[in-house]
PDB file of C-alpha atoms in Angstrom:
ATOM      1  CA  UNK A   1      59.125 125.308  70.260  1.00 47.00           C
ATOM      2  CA  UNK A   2      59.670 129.270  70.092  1.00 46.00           C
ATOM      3  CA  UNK A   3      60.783 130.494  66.972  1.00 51.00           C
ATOM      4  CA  UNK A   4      60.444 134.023  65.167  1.00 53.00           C
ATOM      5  CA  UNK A   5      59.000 133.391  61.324  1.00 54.00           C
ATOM      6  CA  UNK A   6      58.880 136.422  58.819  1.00 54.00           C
ATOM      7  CA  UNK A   7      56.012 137.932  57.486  1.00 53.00           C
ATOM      8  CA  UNK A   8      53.345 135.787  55.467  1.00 52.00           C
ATOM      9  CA  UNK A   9      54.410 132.679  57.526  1.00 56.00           C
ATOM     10  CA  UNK A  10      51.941 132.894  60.257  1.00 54.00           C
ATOM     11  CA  UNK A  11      49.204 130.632  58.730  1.00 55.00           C
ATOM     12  CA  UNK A  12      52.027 127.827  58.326  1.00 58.00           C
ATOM     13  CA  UNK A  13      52.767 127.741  62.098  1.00 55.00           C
ATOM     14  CA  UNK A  14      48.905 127.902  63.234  1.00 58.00           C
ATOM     15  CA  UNK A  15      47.650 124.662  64.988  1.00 63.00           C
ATOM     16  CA  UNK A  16      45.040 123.348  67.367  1.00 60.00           C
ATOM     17  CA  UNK A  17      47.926 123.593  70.156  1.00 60.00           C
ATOM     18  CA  UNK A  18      49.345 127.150  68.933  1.00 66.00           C
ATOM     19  CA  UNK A  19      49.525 129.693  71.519  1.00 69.00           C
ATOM     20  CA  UNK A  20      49.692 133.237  70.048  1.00 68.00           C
ATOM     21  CA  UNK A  21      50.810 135.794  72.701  1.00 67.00           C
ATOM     22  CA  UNK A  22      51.606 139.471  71.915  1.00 74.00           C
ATOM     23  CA  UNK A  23      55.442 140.612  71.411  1.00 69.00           C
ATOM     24  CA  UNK A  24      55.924 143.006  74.173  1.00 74.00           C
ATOM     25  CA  UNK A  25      58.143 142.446  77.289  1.00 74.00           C
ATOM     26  CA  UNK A  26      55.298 140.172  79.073  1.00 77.00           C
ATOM     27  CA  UNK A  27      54.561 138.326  76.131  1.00 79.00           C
ATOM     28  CA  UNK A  28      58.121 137.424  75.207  1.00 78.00           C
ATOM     29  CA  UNK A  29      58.346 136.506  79.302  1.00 79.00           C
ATOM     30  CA  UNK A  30      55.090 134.346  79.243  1.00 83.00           C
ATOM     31  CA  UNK A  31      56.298 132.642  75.816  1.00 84.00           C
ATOM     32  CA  UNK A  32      59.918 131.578  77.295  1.00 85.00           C
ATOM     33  CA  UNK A  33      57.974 130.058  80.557  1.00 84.00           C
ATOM     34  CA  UNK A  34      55.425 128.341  78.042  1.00 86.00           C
ATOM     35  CA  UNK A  35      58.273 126.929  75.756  1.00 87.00           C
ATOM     36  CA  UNK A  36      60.271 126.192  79.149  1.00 88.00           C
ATOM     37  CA  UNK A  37      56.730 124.199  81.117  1.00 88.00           C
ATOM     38  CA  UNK A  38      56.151 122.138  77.390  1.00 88.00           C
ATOM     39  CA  UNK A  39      58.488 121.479  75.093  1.00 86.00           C
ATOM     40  CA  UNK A  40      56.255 120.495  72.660  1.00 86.00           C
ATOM     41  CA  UNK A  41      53.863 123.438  72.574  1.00 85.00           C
ATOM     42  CA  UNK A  42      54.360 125.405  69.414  1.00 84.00           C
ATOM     43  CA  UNK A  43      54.290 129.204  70.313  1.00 84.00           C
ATOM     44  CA  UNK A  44      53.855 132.267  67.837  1.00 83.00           C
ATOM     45  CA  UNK A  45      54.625 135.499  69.303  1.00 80.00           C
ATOM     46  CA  UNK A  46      52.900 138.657  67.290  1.00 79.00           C
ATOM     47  CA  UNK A  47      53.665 141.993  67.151  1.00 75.00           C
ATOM     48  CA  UNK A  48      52.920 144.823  64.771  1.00 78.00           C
ATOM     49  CA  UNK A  49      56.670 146.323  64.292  1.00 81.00           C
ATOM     50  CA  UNK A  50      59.243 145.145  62.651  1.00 85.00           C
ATOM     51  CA  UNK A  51      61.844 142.202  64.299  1.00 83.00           C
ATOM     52  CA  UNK A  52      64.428 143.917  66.339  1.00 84.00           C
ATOM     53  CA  UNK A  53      66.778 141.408  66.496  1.00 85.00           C
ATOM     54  CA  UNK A  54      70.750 142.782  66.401  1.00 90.00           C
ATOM     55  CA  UNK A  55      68.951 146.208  65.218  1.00 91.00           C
ATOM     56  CA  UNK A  56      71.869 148.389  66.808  1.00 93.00           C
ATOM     57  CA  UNK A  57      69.283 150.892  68.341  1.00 91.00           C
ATOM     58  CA  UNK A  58      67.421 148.526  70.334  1.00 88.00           C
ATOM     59  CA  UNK A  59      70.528 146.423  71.312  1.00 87.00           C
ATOM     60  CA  UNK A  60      73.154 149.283  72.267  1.00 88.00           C
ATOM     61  CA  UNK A  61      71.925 151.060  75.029  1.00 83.00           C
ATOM     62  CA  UNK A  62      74.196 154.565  73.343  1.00 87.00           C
ATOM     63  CA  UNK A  63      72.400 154.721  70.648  1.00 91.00           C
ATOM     64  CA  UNK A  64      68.225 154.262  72.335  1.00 89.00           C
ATOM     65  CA  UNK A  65      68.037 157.827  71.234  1.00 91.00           C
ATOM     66  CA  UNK A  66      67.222 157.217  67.267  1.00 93.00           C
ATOM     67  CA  UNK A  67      64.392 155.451  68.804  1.00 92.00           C
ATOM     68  CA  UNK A  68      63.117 158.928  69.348  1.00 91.00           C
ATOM     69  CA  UNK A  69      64.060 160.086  65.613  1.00 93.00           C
ATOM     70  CA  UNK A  70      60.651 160.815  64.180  1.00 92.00           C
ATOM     71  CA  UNK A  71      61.275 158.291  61.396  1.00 93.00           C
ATOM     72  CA  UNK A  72      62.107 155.018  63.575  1.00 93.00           C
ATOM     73  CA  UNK A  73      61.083 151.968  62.217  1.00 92.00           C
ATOM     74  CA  UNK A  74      60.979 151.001  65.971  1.00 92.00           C
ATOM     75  CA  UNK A  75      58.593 153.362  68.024  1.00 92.00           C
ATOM     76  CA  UNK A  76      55.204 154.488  67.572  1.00 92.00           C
ATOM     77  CA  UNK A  77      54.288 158.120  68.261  1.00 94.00           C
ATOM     78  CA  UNK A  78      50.829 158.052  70.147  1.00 93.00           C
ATOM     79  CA  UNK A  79      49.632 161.509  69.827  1.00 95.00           C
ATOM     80  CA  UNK A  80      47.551 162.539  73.583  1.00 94.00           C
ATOM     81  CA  UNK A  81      44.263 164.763  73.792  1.00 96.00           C
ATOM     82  CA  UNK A  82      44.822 168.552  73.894  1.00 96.00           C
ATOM     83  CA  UNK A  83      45.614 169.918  77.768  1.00 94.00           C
ATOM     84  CA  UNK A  84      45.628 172.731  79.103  1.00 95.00           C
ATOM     85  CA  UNK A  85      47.899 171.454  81.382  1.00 94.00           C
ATOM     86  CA  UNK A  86      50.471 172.039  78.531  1.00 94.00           C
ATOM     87  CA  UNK A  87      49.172 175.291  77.097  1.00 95.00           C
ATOM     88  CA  UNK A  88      46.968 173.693  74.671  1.00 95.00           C
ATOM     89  CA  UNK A  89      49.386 171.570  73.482  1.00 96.00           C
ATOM     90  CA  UNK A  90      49.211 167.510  72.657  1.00 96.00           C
ATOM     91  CA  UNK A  91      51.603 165.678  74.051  1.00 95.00           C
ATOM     92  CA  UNK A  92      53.486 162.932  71.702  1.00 94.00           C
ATOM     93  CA  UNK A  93      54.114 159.415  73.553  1.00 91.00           C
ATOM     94  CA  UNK A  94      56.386 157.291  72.483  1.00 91.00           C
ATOM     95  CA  UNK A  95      56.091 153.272  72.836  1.00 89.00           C
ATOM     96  CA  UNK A  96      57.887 150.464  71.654  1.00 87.00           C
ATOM     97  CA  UNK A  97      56.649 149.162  68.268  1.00 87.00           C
ATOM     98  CA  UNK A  98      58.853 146.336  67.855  1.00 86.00           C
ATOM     99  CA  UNK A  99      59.244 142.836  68.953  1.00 80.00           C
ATOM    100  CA  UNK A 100      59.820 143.667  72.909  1.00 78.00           C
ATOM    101  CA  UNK A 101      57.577 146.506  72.748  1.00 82.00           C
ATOM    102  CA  UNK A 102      58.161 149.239  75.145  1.00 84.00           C
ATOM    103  CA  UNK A 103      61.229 147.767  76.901  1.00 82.00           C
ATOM    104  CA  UNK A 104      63.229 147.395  73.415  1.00 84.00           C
ATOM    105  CA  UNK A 105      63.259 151.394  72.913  1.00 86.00           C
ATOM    106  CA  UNK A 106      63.159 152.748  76.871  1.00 80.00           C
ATOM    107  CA  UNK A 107      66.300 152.731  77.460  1.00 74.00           C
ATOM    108  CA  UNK A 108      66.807 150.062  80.194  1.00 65.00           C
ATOM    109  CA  UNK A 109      65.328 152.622  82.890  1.00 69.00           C
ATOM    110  CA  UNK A 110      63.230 150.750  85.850  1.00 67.00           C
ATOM    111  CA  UNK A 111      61.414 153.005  88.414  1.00 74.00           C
ATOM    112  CA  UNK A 112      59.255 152.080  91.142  1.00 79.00           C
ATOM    113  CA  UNK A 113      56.173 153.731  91.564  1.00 83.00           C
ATOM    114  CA  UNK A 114      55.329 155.526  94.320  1.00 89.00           C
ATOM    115  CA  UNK A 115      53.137 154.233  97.394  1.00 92.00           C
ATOM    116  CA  UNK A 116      50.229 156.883  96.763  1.00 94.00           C
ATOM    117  CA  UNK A 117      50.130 155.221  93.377  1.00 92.00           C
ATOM    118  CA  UNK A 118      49.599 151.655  94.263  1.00 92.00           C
ATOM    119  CA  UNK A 119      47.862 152.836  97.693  1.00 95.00           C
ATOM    120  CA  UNK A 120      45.310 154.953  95.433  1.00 95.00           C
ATOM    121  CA  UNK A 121      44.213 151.734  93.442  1.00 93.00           C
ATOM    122  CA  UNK A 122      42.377 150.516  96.485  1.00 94.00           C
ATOM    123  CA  UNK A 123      42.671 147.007  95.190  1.00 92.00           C
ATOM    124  CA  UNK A 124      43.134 144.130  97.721  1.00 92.00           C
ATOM    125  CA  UNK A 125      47.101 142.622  97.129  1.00 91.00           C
ATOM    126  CA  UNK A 126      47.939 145.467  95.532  1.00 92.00           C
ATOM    127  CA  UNK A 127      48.528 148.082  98.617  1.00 94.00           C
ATOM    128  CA  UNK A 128      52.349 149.505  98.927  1.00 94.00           C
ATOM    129  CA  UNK A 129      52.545 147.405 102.179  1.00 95.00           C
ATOM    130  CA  UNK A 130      51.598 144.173 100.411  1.00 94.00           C
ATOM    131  CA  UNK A 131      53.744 144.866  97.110  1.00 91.00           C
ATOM    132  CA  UNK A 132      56.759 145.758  98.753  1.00 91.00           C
ATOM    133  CA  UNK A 133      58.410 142.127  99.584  1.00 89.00           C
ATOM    134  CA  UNK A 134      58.359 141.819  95.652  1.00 84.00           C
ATOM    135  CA  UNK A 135      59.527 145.066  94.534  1.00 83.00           C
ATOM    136  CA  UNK A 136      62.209 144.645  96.970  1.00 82.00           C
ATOM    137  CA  UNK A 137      63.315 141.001  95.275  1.00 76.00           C
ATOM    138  CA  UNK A 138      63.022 142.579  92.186  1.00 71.00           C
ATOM    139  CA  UNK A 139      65.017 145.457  92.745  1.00 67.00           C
ATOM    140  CA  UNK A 140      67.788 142.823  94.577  1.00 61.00           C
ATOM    141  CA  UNK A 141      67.512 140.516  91.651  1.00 52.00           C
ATOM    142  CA  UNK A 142      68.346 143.778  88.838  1.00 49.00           C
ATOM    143  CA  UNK A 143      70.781 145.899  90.835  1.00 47.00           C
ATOM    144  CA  UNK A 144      74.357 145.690  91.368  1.00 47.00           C
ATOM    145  CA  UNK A 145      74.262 148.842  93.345  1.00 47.00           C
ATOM    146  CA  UNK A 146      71.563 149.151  96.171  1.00 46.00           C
ATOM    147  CA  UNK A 147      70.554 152.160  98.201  1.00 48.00           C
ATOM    148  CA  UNK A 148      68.838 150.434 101.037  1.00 49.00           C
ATOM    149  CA  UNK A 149      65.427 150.165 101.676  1.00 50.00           C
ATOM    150  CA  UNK A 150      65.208 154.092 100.716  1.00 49.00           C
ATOM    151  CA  UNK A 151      66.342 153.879  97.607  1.00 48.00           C
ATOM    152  CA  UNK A 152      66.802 152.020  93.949  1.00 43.00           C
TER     153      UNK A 152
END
């Protein structure tokens, strides 16, 4: 069973077979494929915003820029260390603090990293080479217009 409760419900829901997952984009993923595997698991998904469901900012692509209104219930502003990089300045982040996390405010933008990135991680599995096969399905599984094997 998945289902969204409001606030001050929580300690109804918990049970020995509860799974509590957090309410970003991976947690909302690994909840459906829970509820999907066992039916009969009860599932609580937490996160610290607000619920975002039908909120016209998060659901109309056109209007993902009040997400970026200083006062939006929607997005936390994550203020970074001083650089001097940026003259001294600190850079304000913004991330997703709603139910969906980052993906409910960004704006439905995907982009690949690059392979110095996942190359630099020096990780075994996780070279450019050995990524590739699944960024590829991934990219053929989200995009109605391709650009080869250069490009999307």
């Amino acid at each position: 069973m998945l289902e969204v409760c409001p606030s001050g419900t929580v300690s109804s829901m918990v049970s020995p077979l509860t799974h509590i997952l957090a309410g970003g984009l991976a947690g909302c993923v690994i909840a459906g494929r829970l509820a999907e595997a066992d039916p009969k698991l009860t599932i609580l998904i937490i996160e610290q915003g607000p619920n975002s469901y039908e909120v016209p900012e998060v659901v109309h692509p056109g209007l993902y820029p009040r997400n970026l209104f200083p006062n939006s219930k929607y997005t936390l502003f994550w203020q970074g260390n001083e650089s001097p990089q940026l003259a001294g300045r600190k850079p304000i982040v913004p991330s997703g603090g709603t139910l969906g996390g980052g993906s409910a405010i960004n704006w439905m933008v995907y982009t690949r990293g690059q392979r110095s990135d996942f190359d630099s991680w020096k990780a075994e599995g996780w070279s450019a080479d050995e990524l590739y096969p699944f960024l590829k399905k991934v990219r053929q599984s989200t995009s109605v217009l391709c650009c080869g094997d250069v490009g999307c």
